[in-house]
XYZ file of C-alpha atoms in Angstrom:
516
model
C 106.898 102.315 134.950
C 108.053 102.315 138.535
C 106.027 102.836 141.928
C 105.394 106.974 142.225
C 108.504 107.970 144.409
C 108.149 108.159 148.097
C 109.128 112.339 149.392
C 109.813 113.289 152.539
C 109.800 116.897 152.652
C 112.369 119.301 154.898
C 110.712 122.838 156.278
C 114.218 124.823 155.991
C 114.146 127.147 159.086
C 116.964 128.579 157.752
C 120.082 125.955 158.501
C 123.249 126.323 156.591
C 122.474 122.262 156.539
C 119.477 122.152 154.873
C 120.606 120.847 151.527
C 122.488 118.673 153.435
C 119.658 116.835 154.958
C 117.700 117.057 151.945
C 121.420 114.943 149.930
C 121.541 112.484 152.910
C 117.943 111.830 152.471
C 118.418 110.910 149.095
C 121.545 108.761 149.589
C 119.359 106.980 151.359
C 117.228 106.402 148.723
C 114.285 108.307 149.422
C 113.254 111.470 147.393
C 113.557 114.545 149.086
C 111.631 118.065 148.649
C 113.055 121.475 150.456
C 110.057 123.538 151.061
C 109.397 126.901 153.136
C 108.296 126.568 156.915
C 105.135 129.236 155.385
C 103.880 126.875 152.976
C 100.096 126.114 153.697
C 99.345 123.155 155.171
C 96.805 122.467 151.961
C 99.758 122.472 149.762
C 101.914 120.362 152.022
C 99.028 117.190 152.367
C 98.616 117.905 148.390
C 102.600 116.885 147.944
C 101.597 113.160 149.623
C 104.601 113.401 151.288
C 105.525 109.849 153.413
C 107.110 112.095 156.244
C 108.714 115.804 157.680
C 112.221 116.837 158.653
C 112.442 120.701 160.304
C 115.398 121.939 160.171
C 117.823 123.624 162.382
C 117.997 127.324 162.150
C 119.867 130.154 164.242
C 116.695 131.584 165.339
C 114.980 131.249 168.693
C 111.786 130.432 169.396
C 111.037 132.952 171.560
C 112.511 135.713 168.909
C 109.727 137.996 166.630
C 109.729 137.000 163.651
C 111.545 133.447 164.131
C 110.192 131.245 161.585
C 107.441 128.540 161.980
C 105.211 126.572 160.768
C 101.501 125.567 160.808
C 101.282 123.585 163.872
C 98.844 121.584 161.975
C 101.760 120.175 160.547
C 101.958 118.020 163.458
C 98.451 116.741 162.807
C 98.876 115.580 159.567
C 99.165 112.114 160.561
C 102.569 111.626 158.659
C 106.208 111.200 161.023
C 108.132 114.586 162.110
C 111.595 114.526 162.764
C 112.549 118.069 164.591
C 116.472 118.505 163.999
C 117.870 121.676 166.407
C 115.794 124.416 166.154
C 113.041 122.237 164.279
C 112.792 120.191 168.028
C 112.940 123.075 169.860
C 109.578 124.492 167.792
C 108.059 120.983 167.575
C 108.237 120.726 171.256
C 107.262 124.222 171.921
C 103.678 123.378 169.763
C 103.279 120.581 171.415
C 103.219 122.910 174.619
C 106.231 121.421 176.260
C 109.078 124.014 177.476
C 111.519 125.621 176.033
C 114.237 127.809 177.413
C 117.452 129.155 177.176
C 120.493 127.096 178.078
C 122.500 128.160 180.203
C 125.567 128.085 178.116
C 125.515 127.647 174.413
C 126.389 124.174 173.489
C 128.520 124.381 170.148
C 130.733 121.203 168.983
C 131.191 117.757 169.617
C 129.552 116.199 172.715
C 129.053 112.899 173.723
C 125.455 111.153 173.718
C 124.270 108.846 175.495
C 121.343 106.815 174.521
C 118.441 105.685 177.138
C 116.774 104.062 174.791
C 117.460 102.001 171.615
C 114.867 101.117 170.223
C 112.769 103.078 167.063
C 114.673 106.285 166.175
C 117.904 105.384 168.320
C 118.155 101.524 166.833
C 121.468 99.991 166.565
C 123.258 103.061 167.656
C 126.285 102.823 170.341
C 125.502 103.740 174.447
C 127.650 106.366 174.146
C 128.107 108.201 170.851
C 129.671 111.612 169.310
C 127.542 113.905 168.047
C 127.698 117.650 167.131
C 125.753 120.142 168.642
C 124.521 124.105 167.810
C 122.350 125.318 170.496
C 121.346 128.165 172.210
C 117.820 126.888 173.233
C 116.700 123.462 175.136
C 113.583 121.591 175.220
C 113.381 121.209 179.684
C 110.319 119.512 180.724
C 109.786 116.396 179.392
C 106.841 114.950 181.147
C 104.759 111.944 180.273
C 103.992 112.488 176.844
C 107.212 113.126 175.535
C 110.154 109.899 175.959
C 113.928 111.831 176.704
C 115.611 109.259 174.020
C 119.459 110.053 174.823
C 120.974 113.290 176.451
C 124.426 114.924 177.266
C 126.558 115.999 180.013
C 124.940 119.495 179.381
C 121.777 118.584 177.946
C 119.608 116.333 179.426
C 116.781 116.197 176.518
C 119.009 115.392 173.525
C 116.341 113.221 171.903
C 112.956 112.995 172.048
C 110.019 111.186 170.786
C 106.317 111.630 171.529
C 104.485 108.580 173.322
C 100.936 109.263 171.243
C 102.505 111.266 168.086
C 104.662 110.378 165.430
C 106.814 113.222 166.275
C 110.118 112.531 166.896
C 113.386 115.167 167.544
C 116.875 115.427 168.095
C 118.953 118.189 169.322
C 122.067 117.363 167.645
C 122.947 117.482 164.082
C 122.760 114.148 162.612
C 122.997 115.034 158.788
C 126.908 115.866 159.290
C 130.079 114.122 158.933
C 130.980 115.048 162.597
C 128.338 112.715 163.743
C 129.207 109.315 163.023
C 126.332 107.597 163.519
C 123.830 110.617 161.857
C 123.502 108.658 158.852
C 122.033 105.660 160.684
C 119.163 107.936 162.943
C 118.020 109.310 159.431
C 117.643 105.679 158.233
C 115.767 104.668 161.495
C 113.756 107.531 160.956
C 112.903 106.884 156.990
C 112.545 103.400 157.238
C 111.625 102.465 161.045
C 109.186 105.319 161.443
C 108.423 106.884 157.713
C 108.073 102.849 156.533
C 110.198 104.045 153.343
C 110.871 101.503 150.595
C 113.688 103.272 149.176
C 112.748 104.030 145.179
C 114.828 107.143 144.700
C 116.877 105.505 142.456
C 119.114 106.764 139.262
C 118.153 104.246 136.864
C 114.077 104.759 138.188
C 114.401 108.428 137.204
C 115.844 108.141 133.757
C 113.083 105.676 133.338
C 110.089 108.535 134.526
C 112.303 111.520 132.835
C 112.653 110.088 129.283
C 108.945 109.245 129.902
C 108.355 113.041 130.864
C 110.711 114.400 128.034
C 109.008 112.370 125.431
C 105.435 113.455 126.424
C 106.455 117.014 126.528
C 108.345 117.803 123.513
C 106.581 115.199 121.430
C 107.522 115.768 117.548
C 109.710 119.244 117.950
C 113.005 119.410 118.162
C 115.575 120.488 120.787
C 118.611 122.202 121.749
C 121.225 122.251 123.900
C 123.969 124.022 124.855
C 126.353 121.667 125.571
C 129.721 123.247 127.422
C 131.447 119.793 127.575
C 130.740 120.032 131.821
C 128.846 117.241 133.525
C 125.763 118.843 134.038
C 125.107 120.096 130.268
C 126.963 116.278 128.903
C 124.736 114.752 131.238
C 121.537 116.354 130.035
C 122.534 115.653 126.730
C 122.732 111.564 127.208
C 119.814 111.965 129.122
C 117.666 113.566 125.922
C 119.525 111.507 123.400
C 118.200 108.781 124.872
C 115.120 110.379 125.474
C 114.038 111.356 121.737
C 117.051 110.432 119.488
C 117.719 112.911 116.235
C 114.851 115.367 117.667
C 118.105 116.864 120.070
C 120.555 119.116 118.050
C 123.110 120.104 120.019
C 125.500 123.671 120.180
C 129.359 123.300 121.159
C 130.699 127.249 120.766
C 134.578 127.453 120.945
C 134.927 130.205 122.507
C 138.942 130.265 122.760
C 139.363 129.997 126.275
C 139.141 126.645 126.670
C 141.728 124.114 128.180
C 144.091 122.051 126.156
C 141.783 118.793 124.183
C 138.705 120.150 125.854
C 136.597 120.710 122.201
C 138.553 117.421 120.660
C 137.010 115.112 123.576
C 133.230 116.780 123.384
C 133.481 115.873 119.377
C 134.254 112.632 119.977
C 132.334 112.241 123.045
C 128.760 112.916 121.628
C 129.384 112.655 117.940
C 130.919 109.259 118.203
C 129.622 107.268 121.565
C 125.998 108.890 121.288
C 125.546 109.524 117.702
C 124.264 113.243 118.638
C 124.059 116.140 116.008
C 126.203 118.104 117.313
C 127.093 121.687 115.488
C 130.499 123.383 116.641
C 130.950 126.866 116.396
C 133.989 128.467 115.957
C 134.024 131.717 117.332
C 137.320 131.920 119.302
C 138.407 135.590 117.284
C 135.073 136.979 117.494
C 135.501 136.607 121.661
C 139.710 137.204 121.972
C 138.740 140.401 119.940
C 136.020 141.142 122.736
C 137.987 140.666 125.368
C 141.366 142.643 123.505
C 142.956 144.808 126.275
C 140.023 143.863 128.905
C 141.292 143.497 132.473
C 138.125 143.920 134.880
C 137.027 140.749 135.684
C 133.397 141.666 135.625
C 133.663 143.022 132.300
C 135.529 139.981 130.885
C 132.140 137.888 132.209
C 130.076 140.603 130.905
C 131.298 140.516 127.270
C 131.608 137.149 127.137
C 128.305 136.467 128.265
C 126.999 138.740 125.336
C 128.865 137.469 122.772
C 127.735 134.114 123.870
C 124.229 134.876 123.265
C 124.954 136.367 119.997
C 126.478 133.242 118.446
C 124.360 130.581 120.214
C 121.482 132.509 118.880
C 122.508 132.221 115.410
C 123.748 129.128 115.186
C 119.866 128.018 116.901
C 118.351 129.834 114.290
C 120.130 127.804 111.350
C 118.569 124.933 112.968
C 114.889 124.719 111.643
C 111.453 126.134 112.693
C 110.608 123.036 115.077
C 112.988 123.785 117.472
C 111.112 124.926 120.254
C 112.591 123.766 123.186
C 115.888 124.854 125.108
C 118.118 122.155 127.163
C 119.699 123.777 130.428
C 121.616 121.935 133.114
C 120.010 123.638 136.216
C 120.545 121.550 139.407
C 118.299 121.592 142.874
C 120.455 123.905 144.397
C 119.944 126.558 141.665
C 116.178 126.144 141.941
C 116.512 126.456 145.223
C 118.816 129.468 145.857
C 116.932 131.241 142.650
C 113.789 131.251 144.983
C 112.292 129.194 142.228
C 111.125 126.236 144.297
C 109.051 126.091 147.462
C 112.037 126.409 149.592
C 112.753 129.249 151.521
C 114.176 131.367 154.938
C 118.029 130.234 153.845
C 117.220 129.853 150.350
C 117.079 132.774 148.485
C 120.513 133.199 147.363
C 121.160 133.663 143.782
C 118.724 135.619 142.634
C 120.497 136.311 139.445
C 120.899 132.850 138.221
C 118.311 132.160 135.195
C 116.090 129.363 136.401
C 112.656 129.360 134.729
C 113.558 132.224 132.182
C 115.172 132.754 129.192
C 115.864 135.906 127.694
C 112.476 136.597 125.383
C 114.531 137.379 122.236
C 115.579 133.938 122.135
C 111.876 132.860 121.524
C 112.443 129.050 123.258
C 110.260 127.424 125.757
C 112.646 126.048 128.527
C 113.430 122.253 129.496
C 115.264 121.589 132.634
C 115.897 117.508 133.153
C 118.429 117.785 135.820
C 116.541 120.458 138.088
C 115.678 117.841 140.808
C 119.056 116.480 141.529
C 121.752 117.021 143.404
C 125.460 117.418 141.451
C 126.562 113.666 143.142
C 122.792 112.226 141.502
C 123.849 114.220 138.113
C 126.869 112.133 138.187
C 125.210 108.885 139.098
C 122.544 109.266 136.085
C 125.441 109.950 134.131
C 127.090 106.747 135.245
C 123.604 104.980 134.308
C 123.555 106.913 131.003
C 127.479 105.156 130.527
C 129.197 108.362 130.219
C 132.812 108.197 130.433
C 134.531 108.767 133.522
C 136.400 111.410 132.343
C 133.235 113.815 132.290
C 131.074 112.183 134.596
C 134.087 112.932 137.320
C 134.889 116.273 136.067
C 135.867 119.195 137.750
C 133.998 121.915 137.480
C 135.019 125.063 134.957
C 134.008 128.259 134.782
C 131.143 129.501 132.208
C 134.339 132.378 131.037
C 136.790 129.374 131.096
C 140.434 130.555 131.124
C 139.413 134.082 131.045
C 138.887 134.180 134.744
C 142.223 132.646 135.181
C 144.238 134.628 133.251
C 144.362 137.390 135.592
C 144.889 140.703 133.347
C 144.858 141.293 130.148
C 144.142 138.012 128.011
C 146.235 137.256 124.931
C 146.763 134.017 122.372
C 150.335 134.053 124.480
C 148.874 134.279 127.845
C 146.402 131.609 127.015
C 149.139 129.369 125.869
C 151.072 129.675 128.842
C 148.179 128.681 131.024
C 147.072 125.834 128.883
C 150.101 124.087 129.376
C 151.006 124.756 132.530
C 147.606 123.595 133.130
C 147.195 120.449 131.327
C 151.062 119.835 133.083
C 148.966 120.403 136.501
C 146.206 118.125 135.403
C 148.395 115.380 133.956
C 150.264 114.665 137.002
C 146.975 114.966 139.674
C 145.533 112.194 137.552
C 148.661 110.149 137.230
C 148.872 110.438 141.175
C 145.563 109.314 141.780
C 144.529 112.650 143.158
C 141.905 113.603 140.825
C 138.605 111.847 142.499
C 140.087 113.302 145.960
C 139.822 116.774 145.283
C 136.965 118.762 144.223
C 138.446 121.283 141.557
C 142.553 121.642 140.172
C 143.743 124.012 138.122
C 146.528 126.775 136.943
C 145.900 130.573 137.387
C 148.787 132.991 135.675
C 149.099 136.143 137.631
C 150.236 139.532 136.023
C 153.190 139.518 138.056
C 156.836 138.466 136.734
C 159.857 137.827 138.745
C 163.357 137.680 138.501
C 165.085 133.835 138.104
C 167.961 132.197 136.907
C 168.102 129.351 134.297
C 171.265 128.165 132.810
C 173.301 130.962 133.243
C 171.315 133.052 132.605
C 168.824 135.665 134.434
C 165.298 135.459 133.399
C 162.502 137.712 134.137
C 159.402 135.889 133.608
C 155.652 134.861 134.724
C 154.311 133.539 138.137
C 151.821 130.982 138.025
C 149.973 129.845 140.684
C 148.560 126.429 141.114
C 144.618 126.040 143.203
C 143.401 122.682 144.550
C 140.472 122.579 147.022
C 138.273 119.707 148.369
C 134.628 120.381 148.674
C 131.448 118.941 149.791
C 129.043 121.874 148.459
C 131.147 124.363 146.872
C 130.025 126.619 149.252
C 132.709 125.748 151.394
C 135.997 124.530 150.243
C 139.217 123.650 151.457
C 142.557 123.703 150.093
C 143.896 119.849 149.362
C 146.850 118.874 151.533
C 148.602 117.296 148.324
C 151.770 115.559 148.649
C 154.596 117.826 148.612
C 156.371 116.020 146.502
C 153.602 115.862 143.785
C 153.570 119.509 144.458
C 157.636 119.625 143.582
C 157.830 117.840 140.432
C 154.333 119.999 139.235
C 156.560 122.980 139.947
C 160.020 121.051 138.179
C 157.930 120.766 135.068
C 156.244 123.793 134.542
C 159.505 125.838 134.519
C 161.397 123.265 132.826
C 158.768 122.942 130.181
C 156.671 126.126 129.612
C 158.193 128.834 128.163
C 157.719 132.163 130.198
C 157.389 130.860 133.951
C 160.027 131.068 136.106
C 158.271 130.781 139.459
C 155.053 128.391 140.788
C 153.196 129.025 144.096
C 150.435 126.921 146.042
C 147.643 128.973 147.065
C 146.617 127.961 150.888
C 143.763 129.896 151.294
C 139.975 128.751 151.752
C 136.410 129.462 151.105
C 135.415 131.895 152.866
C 137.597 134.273 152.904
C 138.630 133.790 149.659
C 136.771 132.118 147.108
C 137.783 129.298 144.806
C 138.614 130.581 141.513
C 140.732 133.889 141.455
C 138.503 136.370 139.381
């Protein structure tokens, strides 16, 4: 067994970055723990933590009710790194002042360092950074160093000449500041004296440990959808405890062209898993018969889900006591499940830590400290294929939500090969591992066209490629317009009941990234 792993933890003070400092942390190789600002100190010396981010926030110091923290967190002999608002509070306990600035600094600005040494090591003179500011830290007498500044801020970075706290008024977790990534490794190495063990193949080694000593002799189940996250956390127990993992593939009809053929011979032939497939594609078309609302598509799909996975676990045997989900960090997190909070309570309605009682399983999450980039690293260590480890994400509903209407065996059709068209020619193009998620949507709208000679009056189908980092934001992809021509050529060449394909443009927010 490996060394414990080295935390630093991050007090979110409500940044829309926080899980961004806590993934950049970890690509570092250091384990990373998002906790609230509120936590008491007792519980924050108890998590042995090696050092502190704070986090940015849009609060000011001076507001009622702006978060904080204990300012005993800046006696607990352990680094601090202030980021934004986090430096602006730092200072502020530290009793150095803080005001207003007198403009808001938003955007790229150039820094330039004073002096490179400890947190500022091997970074340029004169540097790009990106700054969100309303507040600035303005005296910085003897105790505190000014480490680098702007044209409009002349304490840009700071370190204290007795403490180990350290801050920077710039965001250095984000792409737009080149040379972030290298004043987080100053700071986890150089000051933190990090050794780096947050490594893939380090975890499977302590989770199979874990897994083994919790379950011991029963059995388990998982759902397995086919996605990364539940394929993933199926490798990960295989491996883990061999035959004691059963797992439950439910067709549920809406799937995408090949999708059940490659989970069969994914798990039942690579990994050797039992793996039970149920059927029930009629039993959820006949559900969904002459359903349009989206939210009660979801809704009835979700029930019927329960149904059959519920029956097909109870077929299983009496010693199957334990339930496999793929919850991720982020779910924890935005559950209000973890010791995160300000930003983080978000989905409230996302089951982390429950099951519904009927179901009678006690719960086992493997994945629910990692990121969705670590889930497909362990996968790579677990020697998943490609083709899942680097899948796209799909929707719990599947093609439900992208049939938009009424969903029948003809509709479905249509989609499925338009779709697997869509698919076929982003991979051939090399575009697949460049975009975050690709797929068809067909609209209940038909328009007139012409093929042959002949006028046709057919389906629109509209084609949706973003590029993410989180998923909370996405992008649409720029893809090559000639890619995007021939997708279009073959579609209404070769699908039967589309005469017309559109490119949807739009991002996240305002719209979102699948359709229903």
């Amino acid at each position: 067994m490996k060394n414990a792993t080295e935390t630093v933890l991050i007090l979110d003070f409500g940044s829309q970055f926080a899980q961004l400092i806590a993934r950049r942390v970890r690509e570092l190789g250091v384990h990373s723990l998002l906790v609230a600002p509120s936590t008491p100190i007792e519980v924050l010396r108890g998590l042995g933590a090696k050092g502190i981010i704070m986090s940015g926030g849009p609060a000011s110091v001076f507001e009622e009710g702006a978060p904080r923290c204990d300012p005993a967190v800046l006696e607990m002999g352990i680094p601090v790194l202030g980021i934004c608002y986090g430096m602006q509070l730092g200072c502020h306990m530290l009793g150095f002042e803080v005001s207003p600035a007198d403009s808001r600094e938003y955007g790229r600005a150039h820094l330039d360092i004073h002096d490179g040494h400890g947190l500022m090591h091997g970074i340029p003179p004169r540097t790009t950074v990106w700054m969100s500011h309303g507040d600035q830290v303005r005296d910085a007498h003897g105790d505190l160093a000014v480490l680098a500044s702007t044209d409009t801020c002349a304490v840009a970075a700071v370190a204290h000449r007795s403490k180990p706290f350290f801050g920077v008024q710039f965001h250095p977790e984000v792409t737009h500041t080149p040379h972030g990534i290298d004043v987080l490794r100053n700071f986890l190495y150089g000051e933190c004296h990090c050794t780096g063990n947050w490594r893939m193949a380090d975890f499977l080694e302590r989770e199979t440990a874990r897994i083994r000593a919790e379950v011991g002799t029963d059995r388990v189940i998982c759902g397995l959808s086919g996605g990364v996250d539940s394929s993933v956390v199926a490798a990960l127990l295989a491996r883990a405890i061999g035959d004691q993992l059963t797992c439950i593939f439910v067709d549920n009809g809406l799937l995408r062209t090949g999708e059940r053929d490659l989970v069969e011979s994914t798990f039942r032939g690579a990994f050797d898993i039992d793996l039970r497939v149920i059927d029930a594609s009629a039993e959820f078309l006949a559900d969904l018969e002459g359903i349009t609302d989206p939210q009660e598509k979801r809704r009835r799909i979700g029930h019927r889900f329960i149904n059959v996975f519920q029956a097909a676990a109870q077929e299983i045997g009496a010693n199957a006591r334990w339930l496999a989900q793929g919850t991720l960090y982020p779910d924890v997190i935005e559950s209000g499940a973890s010791l995160a909070g300000t930003a983080a309570n978000i989905k409230l309605h996302h089951n982390v830590g429950g099951l519904p009682a009927e179901l009678g399983f006690q719960l086992i999450e493997p994945l629910r400290d990692l990121f969705k980039d670590e889930v497909r690293r362990l996968g790579e260590v677990l020697a998943l294929p490609p083709q899942i480890v680097w899948r796209h994400p799909f929707p719990g509903p599947g093609l439900a939500v992208r049939v938009i209407g009424e969903i029948t065996p003809e509709r479905l059709a249509i989609l499925r090969d338009c779709d697997e068209i869509f698919l076929e020619e982003i991979v051939s193009e090399d575009l697949y591992r460049v975009t975050s998620q690709v797929f068809a949507v067909l609209l209940p709208v038909k328009t007139v066209g012409v093929m042959g000679d002949g006028r046709t009056y057919d389906s629109v189908v509209a084609l949706r490629a973003v590029t993410t980092e989180d998923f909370m934001t996405a992008d649409w992809a720029r893809l090559p317009w000639d890619v995007l021509a021939r997708i279009s050529n073959r579609i209404i060449n070769e699908v039967k009941g589309v005469n017309r394909v559109v490119y949807d443009i739009s991002s996240k927010p305002p719209a979102t990234i699948e359709w229903e």
